CSV table of N, CA and C in Angstrom, one decimal:
chain,number,residue,atom,x,y,z
A,10,MET,N,8.4,-29.4,15.7
A,10,MET,CA,8.0,-27.5,15.6
A,10,MET,C,7.5,-28.0,13.9
A,11,LEU,N,6.1,-27.8,13.5
A,11,LEU,CA,5.9,-28.1,12.1
A,11,LEU,C,7.4,-26.4,11.6
A,12,PHE,N,6.8,-25.3,12.2
A,12,PHE,CA,7.1,-23.7,11.6
A,12,PHE,C,8.9,-22.9,12.2
A,13,SER,N,9.8,-23.1,11.2
A,13,SER,CA,10.5,-22.4,12.7
A,13,SER,C,10.4,-20.9,12.8
A,14,ASP,N,9.6,-20.0,12.3
A,14,ASP,CA,9.2,-18.9,12.4
A,14,ASP,C,7.5,-18.7,12.2
A,15,PRO,N,7.4,-17.4,12.8
A,15,PRO,CA,5.8,-17.3,12.9
A,15,PRO,C,5.3,-16.6,11.8
A,16,PRO,N,4.8,-16.6,11.4
A,16,PRO,CA,4.0,-15.9,10.3
A,16,PRO,C,4.2,-14.8,10.3
A,17,LYS,N,4.9,-13.9,9.2
A,17,LYS,CA,5.0,-12.9,9.3
A,17,LYS,C,3.6,-11.9,9.3
A,18,ALA,N,3.7,-10.4,10.0
A,18,ALA,CA,1.8,-9.7,9.6
A,18,ALA,C,2.6,-9.1,8.6
A,19,ILE,N,1.7,-8.9,7.9
A,19,ILE,CA,1.5,-7.9,6.1
A,19,ILE,C,1.4,-6.5,6.4
A,20,LEU,N,2.3,-6.1,6.0
A,20,LEU,CA,2.8,-4.4,6.2
A,20,LEU,C,1.4,-3.8,5.0
A,21,SER,N,1.2,-2.9,5.8
A,21,SER,CA,-0.6,-2.2,4.7
A,21,SER,C,-0.2,-1.1,5.2
A,22,PRO,N,-0.6,0.1,4.7
A,22,PRO,CA,-1.0,1.4,4.7
A,22,PRO,C,-2.5,2.5,4.5
A,23,CYS,N,-3.2,1.5,5.0
A,23,CYS,CA,-4.6,1.4,5.2
A,23,CYS,C,-5.0,1.4,6.6
A,24,ILE,N,-5.3,2.7,6.6
A,24,ILE,CA,-5.9,4.4,7.7
A,24,ILE,C,-7.0,4.0,8.5
A,25,GLY,N,-8.2,3.0,6.7
A,25,GLY,CA,-9.4,2.5,7.8
A,25,GLY,C,-9.8,3.8,6.8
A,26,ILE,N,-9.8,4.6,6.1
A,26,ILE,CA,-10.6,5.7,5.4
A,26,ILE,C,-10.5,5.2,3.8
A,27,CYS,N,-11.5,4.2,3.6
A,27,CYS,CA,-11.3,3.5,2.2
A,27,CYS,C,-13.2,4.2,1.6
A,28,ARG,N,-12.0,5.1,0.4
A,28,ARG,CA,-12.9,6.1,-0.4
A,28,ARG,C,-12.1,6.4,-1.5
A,29,LEU,N,-11.9,5.8,-2.8
A,29,LEU,CA,-11.4,6.6,-4.0
A,29,LEU,C,-11.9,7.5,-4.4
A,30,ASP,N,-11.1,8.7,-5.0
A,30,ASP,CA,-12.0,9.7,-5.3
A,30,ASP,C,-12.2,10.0,-7.1
A,31,THR,N,-11.8,10.8,-7.8
A,31,THR,CA,-12.5,10.4,-9.1
A,31,THR,C,-11.3,10.0,-9.5
A,32,ASP,N,-10.1,10.3,-9.4
A,32,ASP,CA,-8.8,9.5,-10.0
A,32,ASP,C,-8.5,8.6,-9.6
A,33,GLY,N,-9.6,7.7,-8.9
A,33,GLY,CA,-9.3,6.2,-8.3
A,33,GLY,C,-8.2,5.6,-7.5
A,34,VAL,N,-7.7,7.3,-6.5
A,34,VAL,CA,-7.0,7.0,-6.0
A,34,VAL,C,-8.0,6.7,-4.2
A,35,CYS,N,-6.8,6.2,-3.8
A,35,CYS,CA,-8.0,5.6,-2.4
A,35,CYS,C,-6.9,7.1,-1.7
A,36,ALA,N,-9.2,7.9,-0.6
A,36,ALA,CA,-8.5,9.3,0.3
A,36,ALA,C,-7.5,8.7,1.1
A,37,GLY,N,-7.7,7.3,2.0
A,37,GLY,CA,-6.9,7.4,3.6
A,37,GLY,C,-5.3,7.1,2.8
A,38,CYS,N,-5.4,6.0,2.0
A,38,CYS,CA,-4.0,5.2,1.8
A,38,CYS,C,-3.0,5.9,0.5
A,39,HIS,N,-3.9,6.7,0.0
A,39,HIS,CA,-3.0,7.1,-1.7
A,39,HIS,C,-2.6,5.8,-2.1
A,40,ARG,N,-3.1,4.6,-2.1
A,40,ARG,CA,-3.0,3.2,-3.1
A,40,ARG,C,-4.3,3.8,-4.0
A,41,THR,N,-4.0,3.1,-5.2
A,41,THR,CA,-4.8,2.8,-6.6
A,41,THR,C,-5.7,2.1,-6.1
A,42,ALA,N,-6.8,2.0,-7.2
A,42,ALA,CA,-8.3,0.8,-6.9
A,42,ALA,C,-6.7,-0.8,-7.7
A,43,GLY,N,-6.2,-0.7,-8.4
A,43,GLY,CA,-5.0,-1.4,-8.3
A,43,GLY,C,-4.3,-2.4,-7.4
A,44,GLU,N,-4.0,-1.1,-7.4
A,44,GLU,CA,-2.6,-1.3,-5.7
A,44,GLU,C,-3.0,-1.8,-4.9
A,45,ILE,N,-4.2,-2.1,-4.6
A,45,ILE,CA,-5.0,-2.3,-3.9
A,45,ILE,C,-5.3,-3.8,-3.3
A,46,ALA,N,-5.7,-3.9,-4.8
A,46,ALA,CA,-6.5,-5.6,-5.1
A,46,ALA,C,-5.5,-6.2,-4.7
A,47,ARG,N,-4.1,-6.1,-5.8
A,47,ARG,CA,-3.0,-6.3,-5.8
A,47,ARG,C,-2.2,-6.9,-4.4
A,48,TRP,N,-2.5,-5.6,-3.1
A,48,TRP,CA,-1.7,-5.7,-2.1
A,48,TRP,C,-1.0,-7.5,-1.5
A,49,LEU,N,-1.6,-7.8,-1.2
A,49,LEU,CA,-1.7,-9.4,-0.7
A,49,LEU,C,-0.4,-10.2,-1.7
A,50,TYR,N,-0.8,-9.2,-2.8
A,50,TYR,CA,0.5,-10.6,-3.8
A,50,TYR,C,1.5,-9.8,-4.1
A,51,TYR,N,1.9,-8.7,-3.5
A,51,TYR,CA,3.0,-8.3,-3.6
A,51,TYR,C,4.0,-8.8,-3.1
A,52,THR,N,5.3,-8.9,-3.2
A,52,THR,CA,6.5,-9.5,-2.2
A,52,THR,C,6.7,-8.0,-0.6
A,53,ASP,N,7.2,-8.4,-0.5
A,53,ASP,CA,7.8,-7.1,1.1
A,53,ASP,C,8.7,-6.6,0.6
A,54,THR,N,9.4,-6.2,-0.5
A,54,THR,CA,10.3,-5.3,-0.8
A,54,THR,C,9.3,-5.1,-1.6
A,55,GLU,N,8.4,-5.0,-2.5
A,55,GLU,CA,7.3,-4.0,-3.0
A,55,GLU,C,6.6,-3.5,-2.6
A,56,ARG,N,6.1,-3.9,-0.9
A,56,ARG,CA,5.3,-3.2,-0.7
A,56,ARG,C,5.7,-1.8,0.7
A,57,ALA,N,7.2,-2.4,1.1
A,57,ALA,CA,7.9,-1.4,1.5
A,57,ALA,C,8.0,0.1,0.2
A,58,ARG,N,8.7,-0.9,-0.9
A,58,ARG,CA,8.8,0.9,-2.1
A,58,ARG,C,7.3,1.1,-2.0
A,59,LEU,N,6.7,0.7,-2.0
A,59,LEU,CA,5.0,1.7,-1.8
A,59,LEU,C,5.4,2.3,-0.8
A,60,MET,N,5.7,2.2,-0.2
A,60,MET,CA,4.9,2.7,1.4
A,60,MET,C,5.7,3.4,2.2
A,61,ASP,N,7.1,3.2,1.9
A,61,ASP,CA,8.1,3.7,1.9
A,61,ASP,C,8.7,5.7,0.9
A,62,GLN,N,8.2,5.2,-0.6
A,62,GLN,CA,8.8,5.5,-1.8
A,62,GLN,C,7.5,6.7,-2.3
A,63,VAL,N,6.5,5.4,-2.9
A,63,VAL,CA,6.2,6.0,-4.0
A,63,VAL,C,4.1,7.2,-3.4
A,64,LEU,N,4.0,6.1,-2.0
A,64,LEU,CA,2.7,6.8,-1.3
A,64,LEU,C,2.9,8.5,-0.9
A,65,PRO,N,4.1,8.0,0.0
A,65,PRO,CA,4.8,9.5,0.7
A,65,PRO,C,3.8,10.6,-1.1
A,66,GLN,N,5.5,10.4,-1.7
A,66,GLN,CA,5.1,10.8,-3.0
A,66,GLN,C,3.3,11.8,-3.4
A,67,ARG,N,3.3,10.4,-3.3
A,67,ARG,CA,1.7,11.2,-4.2
A,67,ARG,C,0.8,11.3,-3.1
A,68,GLU,N,1.0,11.5,-1.2
A,68,GLU,CA,0.1,12.2,-1.2
A,68,GLU,C,0.6,13.4,-0.5
A,69,GLN,N,1.9,14.3,-1.5
A,69,GLN,CA,2.8,14.8,-1.2
A,69,GLN,C,1.9,16.1,-2.6
A,70,ARG,N,1.8,15.1,-3.7
A,70,ARG,CA,1.0,15.8,-4.7
A,70,ARG,C,-0.1,16.3,-4.5
A,71,ARG,N,-1.4,15.1,-3.8
A,71,ARG,CA,-2.3,15.2,-4.1
A,71,ARG,C,-2.5,17.0,-2.6
A,72,ALA,N,-2.4,16.8,-1.6
A,72,ALA,CA,-2.0,17.6,-1.0
A,72,ALA,C,-1.7,19.4,-1.5
A,73,GLY,N,-0.9,19.0,-2.4
A,73,GLY,CA,-0.7,20.4,-3.4
A,73,GLY,C,-1.3,21.2,-4.3
A,74,LYS,N,-2.5,19.8,-4.8
A,74,LYS,CA,-4.0,20.4,-5.5
A,74,LYS,C,-4.4,21.2,-4.7
């Protein structure tokens, strides 16, 4: 057997509403253009931190605008 573990899926907050606003933040997932571009290179830990902490906080701030 070549692989002991099957490949893991890449976590993503993308919901298919891919449109950057004037602040450069996606209307769907609340990531910046830079975060979207680097997503494949982040570690699982970095992705989890963004999804669990950063993006929900960003969404709440944006909802309060």
